[in-house]
mmCIF file of C-alpha atoms in Angstrom:
data_model
loop_
_atom_site.group_PDB
_atom_site.id
_atom_site.type_symbol
_atom_site.label_atom_id
_atom_site.label_comp_id
_atom_site.label_asym_id
_atom_site.label_seq_id
_atom_site.Cartn_x
_atom_site.Cartn_y
_atom_site.Cartn_z
ATOM 1 C CA ALA A 16 0.000 0.000 0.000
ATOM 2 C CA GLU A 17 1.129 3.505 -0.753
ATOM 3 C CA VAL A 18 2.371 5.464 2.244
ATOM 4 C CA VAL A 19 0.866 8.948 2.340
ATOM 5 C CA GLU A 20 2.845 11.770 3.872
ATOM 6 C CA VAL A 21 1.157 14.052 6.342
ATOM 7 C CA ALA A 22 1.061 17.780 5.719
ATOM 8 C CA GLU A 23 0.733 19.257 9.168
ATOM 9 C CA GLU A 24 -2.319 21.379 9.771
ATOM 10 C CA ALA A 25 -1.365 22.253 13.350
ATOM 11 C CA GLU A 26 -3.999 23.676 15.622
ATOM 12 C CA VAL A 27 -6.523 25.697 13.705
ATOM 13 C CA ALA A 28 -7.559 27.560 16.817
ATOM 14 C CA GLU A 29 -6.605 31.222 16.629
ATOM 15 C CA VAL A 30 -9.195 32.424 19.079
ATOM 16 C CA ALA A 31 -7.515 34.861 21.378
ATOM 17 C CA GLU A 32 -6.567 36.320 25.151
ATOM 18 C CA VAL A 33 -9.999 38.467 25.099
ATOM 19 C CA ASN A 34 -18.014 42.122 16.647
ATOM 20 C CA GLN A 35 -22.849 44.158 12.609
ATOM 21 C CA PRO A 36 -23.770 40.660 13.070
ATOM 22 C CA VAL A 37 -24.762 38.367 10.262
ATOM 23 C CA THR A 38 -27.351 35.688 10.841
ATOM 24 C CA LEU A 39 -25.313 32.639 11.685
ATOM 25 C CA VAL A 40 -26.063 29.628 9.576
ATOM 26 C CA SER A 41 -25.332 27.561 12.657
ATOM 27 C CA PRO A 42 -28.222 25.953 14.526
ATOM 28 C CA LYS A 43 -29.797 27.958 17.290
ATOM 29 C CA PRO A 44 -28.090 27.065 20.553
ATOM 30 C CA PRO A 45 -30.123 25.727 23.446
ATOM 31 C CA GLU A 46 -31.064 28.114 26.181
ATOM 32 C CA LYS A 47 -28.833 26.617 28.857
ATOM 33 C CA LEU A 48 -25.255 25.469 28.976
ATOM 34 C CA SER A 49 -24.867 21.831 29.908
ATOM 35 C CA SER A 50 -21.152 21.161 29.753
ATOM 36 C CA ALA A 51 -19.235 18.622 31.748
ATOM 37 C CA ILE A 52 -18.094 21.560 33.827
ATOM 38 C CA LYS A 53 -21.198 22.309 35.828
ATOM 39 C CA ILE A 54 -21.825 25.976 35.187
ATOM 40 C CA GLU A 55 -25.149 27.017 36.649
ATOM 41 C CA LEU A 56 -26.709 30.264 35.543
ATOM 42 C CA PRO A 57 -29.007 31.421 38.328
ATOM 43 C CA GLN A 58 -31.246 34.412 37.871
ATOM 44 C CA ALA A 59 -29.326 37.505 38.868
ATOM 45 C CA GLN A 60 -29.922 41.194 38.853
ATOM 46 C CA ARG A 61 -27.493 43.150 36.717
ATOM 47 C CA GLN A 62 -25.351 45.070 39.135
ATOM 48 C CA GLY A 63 -24.454 48.680 38.556
ATOM 49 C CA PRO A 64 -20.863 49.839 38.637
ATOM 50 C CA LEU A 65 -19.160 49.490 41.977
ATOM 51 C CA ILE A 66 -18.978 52.701 43.982
ATOM 52 C CA PRO A 67 -15.318 53.608 44.493
ATOM 53 C CA PRO A 68 -14.214 54.232 48.084
ATOM 54 C CA ASN A 69 -14.527 57.867 49.156
ATOM 55 C CA LYS A 70 -16.769 58.665 46.201
ATOM 56 C CA PRO A 71 -19.864 60.618 47.320
ATOM 57 C CA GLN A 72 -23.016 58.826 46.279
ATOM 58 C CA GLU A 73 -24.967 62.045 45.832
ATOM 59 C CA VAL A 74 -23.213 64.815 43.940
ATOM 60 C CA LYS A 75 -24.840 67.800 42.352
ATOM 61 C CA GLU A 76 -23.423 67.769 38.867
ATOM 62 C CA SER A 77 -23.523 70.357 36.151
ATOM 63 C CA LYS A 78 -23.856 69.405 32.496
ATOM 64 C CA GLU A 79 -20.123 70.131 32.095
ATOM 65 C CA VAL A 80 -19.233 67.769 34.940
ATOM 66 C CA LYS A 81 -21.381 64.978 33.537
ATOM 67 C CA GLU A 82 -19.846 65.300 30.071
ATOM 68 C CA ALA A 83 -16.333 65.340 31.499
ATOM 69 C CA LYS A 84 -17.006 62.189 33.529
ATOM 70 C CA GLN A 85 -18.528 60.394 30.557
ATOM 71 C CA GLN A 86 -15.544 61.225 28.347
ATOM 72 C CA ALA A 87 -13.057 60.143 30.968
ATOM 73 C CA LYS A 88 -14.850 56.874 31.726
ATOM 74 C CA ALA A 89 -15.111 56.022 28.035
ATOM 75 C CA GLY A 90 -11.457 56.866 27.514
ATOM 76 C CA ASN A 91 -12.404 59.120 24.629
ATOM 77 C CA ALA A 92 -10.596 62.192 25.853
ATOM 78 C CA PRO A 93 -6.807 62.288 25.318
ATOM 79 C CA ALA A 94 -4.946 61.418 28.477
ATOM 80 C CA LEU A 95 -3.389 64.841 28.873
ATOM 81 C CA ALA A 96 -6.794 66.447 28.581
ATOM 82 C CA VAL A 97 -8.116 64.125 31.251
ATOM 83 C CA VAL A 98 -5.278 65.080 33.568
ATOM 84 C CA SER A 99 -5.048 68.821 32.874
ATOM 85 C CA SER A 100 -8.533 69.925 31.848
ATOM 86 C CA VAL A 101 -10.838 67.504 33.595
ATOM 87 C CA SER A 102 -8.971 66.475 36.748
ATOM 88 C CA GLN A 103 -10.105 69.484 38.739
ATOM 89 C CA VAL A 104 -13.706 68.687 37.939
ATOM 90 C CA LEU A 105 -13.233 64.969 38.563
ATOM 91 C CA ASN A 106 -11.527 65.479 41.887
ATOM 92 C CA LYS A 107 -14.691 67.105 43.126
ATOM 93 C CA THR A 108 -16.522 63.858 42.392
ATOM 94 C CA PHE A 109 -13.970 61.032 42.738
ATOM 95 C CA SER A 110 -11.255 60.132 45.185
ATOM 96 C CA PRO A 111 -7.708 61.050 44.022
ATOM 97 C CA GLY A 112 -6.917 57.387 43.473
ATOM 98 C CA TYR A 113 -9.965 56.878 41.286
ATOM 99 C CA THR A 114 -9.100 60.000 39.290
ATOM 100 C CA LEU A 115 -5.712 58.458 38.513
ATOM 101 C CA LEU A 116 -7.492 55.291 37.415
ATOM 102 C CA LEU A 117 -9.458 57.347 34.874
ATOM 103 C CA SER A 118 -6.190 58.858 33.688
ATOM 104 C CA ALA A 119 -4.707 55.351 33.344
ATOM 105 C CA GLN A 120 -7.701 54.245 31.294
ATOM 106 C CA ALA A 121 -7.249 57.192 28.962
ATOM 107 C CA LEU A 122 -3.544 56.390 28.540
ATOM 108 C CA ALA A 123 -4.387 52.775 27.746
ATOM 109 C CA LYS A 124 -6.900 53.970 25.159
ATOM 110 C CA GLU A 125 -3.966 55.677 23.421
ATOM 111 C CA GLY A 126 -1.944 52.452 23.560
ATOM 112 C CA ARG A 127 0.403 53.738 26.284
ATOM 113 C CA ASN A 128 -0.017 50.722 28.544
ATOM 114 C CA LYS A 129 3.236 51.028 30.482
ATOM 115 C CA LEU A 130 2.453 54.629 31.418
ATOM 116 C CA ALA A 131 -1.050 53.545 32.332
ATOM 117 C CA LEU A 132 0.444 50.928 34.648
ATOM 118 C CA GLU A 133 2.503 53.634 36.340
ATOM 119 C CA GLU A 134 -0.688 55.663 36.887
ATOM 120 C CA CYS A 135 -2.263 52.626 38.529
ATOM 121 C CA ASP A 136 0.731 52.319 40.852
ATOM 122 C CA ARG A 137 0.299 55.969 41.797
ATOM 123 C CA ALA A 138 -3.398 55.414 42.393
ATOM 124 C CA LEU A 139 -2.737 52.534 44.791
ATOM 125 C CA ARG A 140 -0.129 54.529 46.687
ATOM 126 C CA LEU A 141 -2.811 57.157 47.279
ATOM 127 C CA ASP A 142 -5.554 54.654 48.020
ATOM 128 C CA PRO A 143 -4.671 50.922 48.304
ATOM 129 C CA HIS A 144 -8.337 49.922 48.684
ATOM 130 C CA LEU A 145 -9.596 50.312 45.119
ATOM 131 C CA PRO A 146 -10.506 46.936 43.577
ATOM 132 C CA GLU A 147 -11.147 48.624 40.214
ATOM 133 C CA VAL A 148 -7.498 49.685 40.041
ATOM 134 C CA TYR A 149 -6.294 46.135 40.693
ATOM 135 C CA GLN A 150 -8.638 44.851 38.000
ATOM 136 C CA PHE A 151 -7.414 47.393 35.451
ATOM 137 C CA MET A 152 -3.796 46.695 36.425
ATOM 138 C CA GLY A 153 -4.479 43.029 35.717
ATOM 139 C CA GLN A 154 -5.804 43.878 32.266
ATOM 140 C CA LEU A 155 -2.710 45.956 31.517
ATOM 141 C CA LEU A 156 -0.353 43.257 32.777
ATOM 142 C CA LEU A 157 -2.197 40.693 30.665
ATOM 143 C CA SER A 158 -1.730 42.868 27.579
ATOM 144 C CA LEU A 159 1.991 43.141 28.381
ATOM 145 C CA GLY A 160 2.372 39.365 28.674
ATOM 146 C CA GLU A 161 2.828 39.387 32.455
ATOM 147 C CA ASN A 162 0.328 36.618 33.095
ATOM 148 C CA SER A 163 1.301 35.593 36.630
ATOM 149 C CA GLN A 164 1.289 39.199 37.838
ATOM 150 C CA ALA A 165 -2.060 39.749 36.148
ATOM 151 C CA ILE A 166 -3.501 36.764 38.018
ATOM 152 C CA GLU A 167 -2.297 38.240 41.323
ATOM 153 C CA ALA A 168 -3.918 41.581 40.498
ATOM 154 C CA PHE A 169 -7.266 40.010 39.581
ATOM 155 C CA GLU A 170 -7.205 37.850 42.705
ATOM 156 C CA LYS A 171 -6.554 40.945 44.804
ATOM 157 C CA ALA A 172 -9.525 42.712 43.202
ATOM 158 C CA ILE A 173 -11.778 39.734 43.968
ATOM 159 C CA GLU A 174 -10.464 39.503 47.535
ATOM 160 C CA MET A 175 -11.404 43.153 48.072
ATOM 161 C CA GLN A 176 -14.743 42.926 46.256
ATOM 162 C CA PRO A 177 -16.089 39.316 46.165
ATOM 163 C CA THR A 178 -19.010 40.311 43.905
ATOM 164 C CA PHE A 179 -16.761 41.896 41.251
ATOM 165 C CA GLY A 180 -18.026 39.960 38.219
ATOM 166 C CA GLU A 181 -15.689 41.557 35.673
ATOM 167 C CA ALA A 182 -12.665 40.636 37.789
ATOM 168 C CA TYR A 183 -13.786 36.985 37.802
ATOM 169 C CA ALA A 184 -14.143 37.101 34.006
ATOM 170 C CA ASP A 185 -10.691 38.667 33.617
ATOM 171 C CA LEU A 186 -9.132 36.098 35.944
ATOM 172 C CA GLY A 187 -10.715 33.411 33.778
ATOM 173 C CA GLN A 188 -9.004 34.959 30.746
ATOM 174 C CA ALA A 189 -5.665 34.889 32.559
ATOM 175 C CA TYR A 190 -6.146 31.217 33.438
ATOM 176 C CA LEU A 191 -7.035 30.573 29.805
ATOM 177 C CA ARG A 192 -3.700 32.000 28.688
ATOM 178 C CA SER A 193 -1.944 29.821 31.248
ATOM 179 C CA GLY A 194 -3.546 26.667 29.870
ATOM 180 C CA ARG A 195 -5.685 26.195 32.981
ATOM 181 C CA TYR A 196 -8.822 25.589 30.954
ATOM 182 C CA GLU A 197 -11.063 24.027 33.588
ATOM 183 C CA ASP A 198 -10.206 26.763 36.087
ATOM 184 C CA ALA A 199 -10.857 29.378 33.399
ATOM 185 C CA ALA A 200 -14.333 27.998 32.685
ATOM 186 C CA LYS A 201 -15.200 27.823 36.379
ATOM 187 C CA LEU A 202 -14.084 31.413 37.011
ATOM 188 C CA ALA A 203 -16.070 32.635 34.028
ATOM 189 C CA GLY A 204 -19.062 30.730 35.414
ATOM 190 C CA GLU A 205 -18.680 32.645 38.679
ATOM 191 C CA ALA A 206 -18.707 35.893 36.706
ATOM 192 C CA ILE A 207 -21.967 34.860 35.039
ATOM 193 C CA LYS A 208 -23.548 34.021 38.401
ATOM 194 C CA ILE A 209 -22.857 37.596 39.461
ATOM 195 C CA GLU A 210 -23.785 39.214 36.167
ATOM 196 C CA GLN A 211 -25.436 37.199 33.417
ATOM 197 C CA ILE A 212 -24.934 39.950 30.839
ATOM 198 C CA ASN A 213 -21.213 39.240 30.538
ATOM 199 C CA PRO A 214 -20.189 38.319 26.973
ATOM 200 C CA SER A 215 -16.488 38.020 27.789
ATOM 201 C CA ALA A 216 -17.270 35.359 30.388
ATOM 202 C CA PHE A 217 -19.203 33.310 27.828
ATOM 203 C CA TYR A 218 -16.291 33.752 25.409
ATOM 204 C CA THR A 219 -13.863 32.438 28.041
ATOM 205 C CA ILE A 220 -16.083 29.420 28.667
ATOM 206 C CA GLY A 221 -16.292 28.768 24.924
ATOM 207 C CA HIS A 222 -12.534 28.971 24.455
ATOM 208 C CA ALA A 223 -11.838 26.762 27.473
ATOM 209 C CA LEU A 224 -14.355 24.114 26.420
ATOM 210 C CA MET A 225 -12.989 24.151 22.868
ATOM 211 C CA GLU A 226 -9.485 23.487 24.156
ATOM 212 C CA MET A 227 -10.897 20.643 26.268
ATOM 213 C CA GLY A 228 -12.614 19.096 23.243
ATOM 214 C CA ASP A 229 -16.207 19.883 24.251
ATOM 215 C CA TYR A 230 -17.080 21.452 20.909
ATOM 216 C CA ALA A 231 -20.878 21.369 21.192
ATOM 217 C CA ASN A 232 -20.941 23.357 24.417
ATOM 218 C CA ALA A 233 -18.109 25.594 23.234
ATOM 219 C CA PHE A 234 -20.223 26.524 20.226
ATOM 220 C CA GLU A 235 -23.128 27.232 22.540
ATOM 221 C CA ALA A 236 -21.034 29.528 24.726
ATOM 222 C CA PHE A 237 -19.596 31.466 21.765
ATOM 223 C CA SER A 238 -23.150 31.873 20.421
ATOM 224 C CA ARG A 239 -24.272 33.293 23.759
ATOM 225 C CA ALA A 240 -21.358 35.738 23.672
ATOM 226 C CA VAL A 241 -22.370 36.956 20.205
ATOM 227 C CA LYS A 242 -26.012 37.252 21.247
ATOM 228 C CA LEU A 243 -25.017 39.476 24.174
ATOM 229 C CA LYS A 244 -22.457 41.443 22.167
ATOM 230 C CA PRO A 245 -23.200 41.399 18.430
ATOM 231 C CA ASP A 246 -19.931 43.172 17.582
ATOM 232 C CA TYR A 247 -17.742 40.555 19.364
ATOM 233 C CA ALA A 248 -15.210 39.701 16.634
ATOM 234 C CA GLU A 249 -13.285 37.221 18.785
ATOM 235 C CA ALA A 250 -16.437 35.240 19.510
ATOM 236 C CA TYR A 251 -17.163 34.975 15.781
ATOM 237 C CA LEU A 252 -13.664 33.581 15.285
ATOM 238 C CA GLY A 253 -14.398 31.102 18.065
ATOM 239 C CA LEU A 254 -17.511 30.012 16.184
ATOM 240 C CA ALA A 255 -15.429 29.632 13.024
ATOM 241 C CA ASN A 256 -12.993 27.344 14.812
ATOM 242 C CA ILE A 257 -15.808 25.110 16.032
ATOM 243 C CA GLN A 258 -17.387 25.058 12.590
ATOM 244 C CA VAL A 259 -14.060 24.001 11.034
ATOM 245 C CA ARG A 260 -13.772 21.149 13.504
ATOM 246 C CA GLY A 261 -17.288 20.046 12.611
ATOM 247 C CA GLY A 262 -16.533 20.071 8.898
ATOM 248 C CA ARG A 263 -18.828 23.036 8.288
ATOM 249 C CA VAL A 264 -16.234 24.995 6.355
ATOM 250 C CA ASP A 265 -18.686 27.195 4.443
ATOM 251 C CA ASP A 266 -20.225 28.319 7.734
ATOM 252 C CA ALA A 267 -16.716 28.922 9.061
ATOM 253 C CA VAL A 268 -15.937 31.207 6.112
ATOM 254 C CA VAL A 269 -19.056 33.255 6.946
ATOM 255 C CA SER A 270 -17.996 33.580 10.597
ATOM 256 C CA CYS A 271 -14.414 34.492 9.665
ATOM 257 C CA ARG A 272 -15.593 37.164 7.262
ATOM 258 C CA GLN A 273 -17.899 38.561 9.929
ATOM 259 C CA ALA A 274 -14.984 38.751 12.389
ATOM 260 C CA ILE A 275 -12.940 40.624 9.773
ATOM 261 C CA THR A 276 -15.829 42.972 8.996
ATOM 262 C CA LEU A 277 -15.993 43.875 12.657
ATOM 263 C CA LYS A 278 -12.232 44.061 13.172
ATOM 264 C CA SER A 279 -10.421 44.911 9.941
ATOM 265 C CA ASP A 280 -6.925 44.278 11.345
ATOM 266 C CA TYR A 281 -7.810 40.844 12.741
ATOM 267 C CA PHE A 282 -4.794 38.925 11.453
ATOM 268 C CA GLN A 283 -5.787 35.685 13.201
ATOM 269 C CA ALA A 284 -9.080 35.671 11.304
ATOM 270 C CA TYR A 285 -7.264 36.129 7.989
ATOM 271 C CA CYS A 286 -4.919 33.284 8.928
ATOM 272 C CA LEU A 287 -7.777 30.924 9.725
ATOM 273 C CA LEU A 288 -9.567 31.987 6.541
ATOM 274 C CA GLY A 289 -6.419 31.125 4.585
ATOM 275 C CA GLN A 290 -6.308 27.659 6.143
ATOM 276 C CA ILE A 291 -9.964 27.078 5.304
ATOM 277 C CA PHE A 292 -9.478 28.126 1.680
ATOM 278 C CA ARG A 293 -6.460 25.829 1.381
ATOM 279 C CA ALA A 294 -8.523 22.935 2.730
ATOM 280 C CA LYS A 295 -11.164 23.769 0.098
ATOM 281 C CA LYS A 296 -8.428 23.781 -2.604
ATOM 282 C CA GLN A 297 -9.065 27.480 -3.253
ATOM 283 C CA LEU A 298 -5.341 28.117 -3.270
ATOM 284 C CA ALA A 299 -5.382 31.621 -4.766
ATOM 285 C CA ASP A 300 -7.886 32.774 -2.139
ATOM 286 C CA ALA A 301 -5.803 31.073 0.568
ATOM 287 C CA GLN A 302 -2.668 32.862 -0.598
ATOM 288 C CA GLN A 303 -4.423 36.226 -0.567
ATOM 289 C CA ALA A 304 -5.772 35.720 2.967
ATOM 290 C CA LEU A 305 -2.450 34.507 4.369
ATOM 291 C CA LYS A 306 -0.542 37.381 2.790
ATOM 292 C CA GLN A 307 -3.021 39.796 4.352
ATOM 293 C CA ALA A 308 -2.429 38.179 7.752
ATOM 294 C CA ILE A 309 1.307 38.682 7.279
ATOM 295 C CA LYS A 310 0.819 42.259 6.108
ATOM 296 C CA LEU A 311 -1.077 42.995 9.307
ATOM 297 C CA LYS A 312 1.459 41.137 11.476
ATOM 298 C CA PRO A 313 4.844 40.828 9.745
ATOM 299 C CA ASP A 314 6.317 38.619 12.492
ATOM 300 C CA TYR A 315 3.465 36.076 12.302
ATOM 301 C CA SER A 316 5.498 32.884 12.018
ATOM 302 C CA ILE A 317 2.641 30.392 11.703
ATOM 303 C CA ALA A 318 1.115 32.399 8.835
ATOM 304 C CA TYR A 319 4.392 32.040 6.914
ATOM 305 C CA ASN A 320 4.230 28.317 7.665
ATOM 306 C CA TYR A 321 0.740 28.025 6.196
ATOM 307 C CA LEU A 322 1.793 30.147 3.227
ATOM 308 C CA ALA A 323 4.677 27.719 2.620
ATOM 309 C CA LEU A 324 2.242 24.797 2.650
ATOM 310 C CA ASN A 325 -0.024 26.671 0.246
ATOM 311 C CA TYR A 326 2.868 27.305 -2.163
ATOM 312 C CA ARG A 327 3.720 23.607 -1.900
ATOM 313 C CA SER A 328 0.160 22.720 -2.870
ATOM 314 C CA GLN A 329 0.583 24.996 -5.892
ATOM 315 C CA GLY A 330 3.812 23.205 -6.837
ATOM 316 C CA ASN A 331 5.935 26.310 -6.175
ATOM 317 C CA LEU A 332 8.712 24.826 -4.045
ATOM 318 C CA ASP A 333 11.072 27.805 -4.276
ATOM 319 C CA GLU A 334 8.478 30.185 -2.846
ATOM 320 C CA ALA A 335 7.479 27.538 -0.306
ATOM 321 C CA GLU A 336 11.043 27.191 0.968
ATOM 322 C CA ALA A 337 11.494 30.961 1.168
ATOM 323 C CA ALA A 338 8.307 31.278 3.250
ATOM 324 C CA CYS A 339 9.316 28.385 5.498
ATOM 325 C CA TYR A 340 12.818 29.794 6.075
ATOM 326 C CA LYS A 341 11.124 33.028 7.141
ATOM 327 C CA ALA A 342 8.816 31.117 9.479
ATOM 328 C CA ILE A 343 11.774 29.388 11.149
ATOM 329 C CA ALA A 344 13.728 32.650 11.412
ATOM 330 C CA LEU A 345 10.776 34.230 13.213
ATOM 331 C CA ASP A 346 10.180 31.258 15.517
ATOM 332 C CA PRO A 347 12.733 28.426 15.497
ATOM 333 C CA ASN A 348 10.954 26.799 18.442
ATOM 334 C CA LEU A 349 7.695 26.164 16.618
ATOM 335 C CA PRO A 350 7.659 22.456 15.711
ATOM 336 C CA GLU A 351 5.239 22.986 12.806
ATOM 337 C CA ASN A 352 7.874 25.056 11.046
ATOM 338 C CA HIS A 353 10.412 22.223 11.083
ATOM 339 C CA ASN A 354 7.796 19.688 10.041
ATOM 340 C CA THR A 355 6.920 21.818 7.026
ATOM 341 C CA MET A 356 10.581 22.250 6.111
ATOM 342 C CA GLY A 357 10.961 18.482 6.298
ATOM 343 C CA LEU A 358 8.076 18.119 3.861
ATOM 344 C CA LEU A 359 9.757 20.503 1.432
ATOM 345 C CA TYR A 360 13.121 18.714 1.632
ATOM 346 C CA GLY A 361 11.323 15.419 1.094
ATOM 347 C CA GLU A 362 9.568 16.873 -1.948
ATOM 348 C CA ARG A 363 12.998 17.429 -3.494
ATOM 349 C CA GLY A 364 14.225 13.971 -2.493
ATOM 350 C CA GLU A 365 16.637 15.417 0.087
ATOM 351 C CA TYR A 366 15.762 12.856 2.738
ATOM 352 C CA VAL A 367 18.772 13.336 5.023
ATOM 353 C CA GLU A 368 17.875 17.004 5.453
ATOM 354 C CA ALA A 369 14.199 16.108 5.837
ATOM 355 C CA ILE A 370 14.996 13.615 8.614
ATOM 356 C CA THR A 371 16.986 16.293 10.440
ATOM 357 C CA GLU A 372 14.026 18.679 10.338
ATOM 358 C CA TYR A 373 11.528 16.079 11.523
ATOM 359 C CA LYS A 374 13.795 15.195 14.445
ATOM 360 C CA LYS A 375 14.003 18.890 15.361
ATOM 361 C CA ALA A 376 10.208 18.983 15.386
ATOM 362 C CA LEU A 377 10.110 15.939 17.681
ATOM 363 C CA ASP A 378 12.685 17.467 20.018
ATOM 364 C CA LEU A 379 10.349 20.418 20.407
ATOM 365 C CA ARG A 380 7.190 18.304 20.675
ATOM 366 C CA PRO A 381 7.855 14.643 21.598
ATOM 367 C CA ASN A 382 4.247 13.569 20.950
ATOM 368 C CA TYR A 383 4.070 15.108 17.457
ATOM 369 C CA VAL A 384 2.177 12.437 15.493
ATOM 370 C CA GLU A 385 2.590 14.026 12.058
ATOM 371 C CA ALA A 386 6.362 14.301 12.457
ATOM 372 C CA TYR A 387 6.594 10.617 13.446
ATOM 373 C CA ASN A 388 4.600 9.647 10.349
ATOM 374 C CA ASN A 389 6.677 11.839 8.071
ATOM 375 C CA LEU A 390 9.919 10.542 9.572
ATOM 376 C CA GLY A 391 8.742 6.984 9.028
ATOM 377 C CA LEU A 392 7.960 7.866 5.424
ATOM 378 C CA CYS A 393 11.487 9.211 4.879
ATOM 379 C CA TYR A 394 13.017 5.990 6.185
ATOM 380 C CA PHE A 395 10.565 4.009 4.048
ATOM 381 C CA LYS A 396 11.638 5.885 0.926
ATOM 382 C CA THR A 397 15.320 5.345 1.732
ATOM 383 C CA ASN A 398 14.642 1.618 2.245
ATOM 384 C CA THR A 399 15.499 1.761 5.952
ATOM 385 C CA LEU A 400 12.521 -0.376 6.779
ATOM 386 C CA GLU A 401 13.228 -1.189 10.427
ATOM 387 C CA LEU A 402 13.379 2.498 11.327
ATOM 388 C CA ALA A 403 10.351 3.194 9.144
ATOM 389 C CA ILE A 404 8.300 0.621 11.055
ATOM 390 C CA GLU A 405 9.571 1.950 14.391
ATOM 391 C CA TYR A 406 8.485 5.518 13.686
ATOM 392 C CA PHE A 407 5.165 4.505 12.131
ATOM 393 C CA GLU A 408 4.403 2.504 15.268
ATOM 394 C CA ARG A 409 5.305 5.456 17.503
ATOM 395 C CA ALA A 410 2.969 7.791 15.617
#
């Protein structure tokens, strides 16, 4: 029998930590989640925003004060304007620490997350009893890749305010990024108990369940997130991932396109769309989508990998090798990159080089089934049958 080599598809999931809706062609989800993780959704009143310490509950506000507060809370005013023009007004209404939190939010809106973090530090030095500051610090730390510190900040916010639903949802996101999927789903469930209208919590549950292989309930959770927040681009990409896994690739294309419509720079959605088109043998469309992903994120190693595989499917080995070399240069520790390079060497009959690449992939991921199969194929083609059998059996 002919031995078929395996072109690695890697994990399709590009959900990420976490938006005008189309009518999903997916079936309507049931009204209640019923996953293996018991997440109960009791009736709950939507809670208003927590009242910051030292903030007067009754303040006579002029129209100017109200507008200034609304702009600051929404982060729409430039940070300097918040500090210089609005702070005097705000300080009449908020504690000094909370005013600095508003300034931090405005800085973050401008993309100045490190400066925003410094403002949060200042806020806590003035008033260490503001759970909202700890929550926002956690969000900033999460965006800066400081996951363990973010977890500590969210836990501190919850310790200070046990009914802080958004902090539970954010902590779930942090657990998600740490690979603690069951914990992430449970924390998001706690957030929903406190506040049912919490789309990010449903998104976290969906992502966690997807990673745990519970695709039916993951789809349900993503659908709930979209229902609560119709402009939730990440939730549409979550739906697309589930649809791909269920073989509903046309539905997945619709969901991907909706995510891109809502978030035009969504490089992960373009990458997934490229993979779907390649699976459908629409290679020109796949190439266009993958190149757009790379344009949006030039250091996107896995997109170069998929582009290399797409060139290979087109029979363009020179372009495929160039793309794969770029993928490896960007991330030499990604096993998929070495597996793909092995495929390209094997395509040229350079089996010694191919074997080297497959072994690199296995060093990085010892349970990499595709690399074992491809390594066995190389030994089979070089008539080293004992090794071929060994690696096929280990796959």
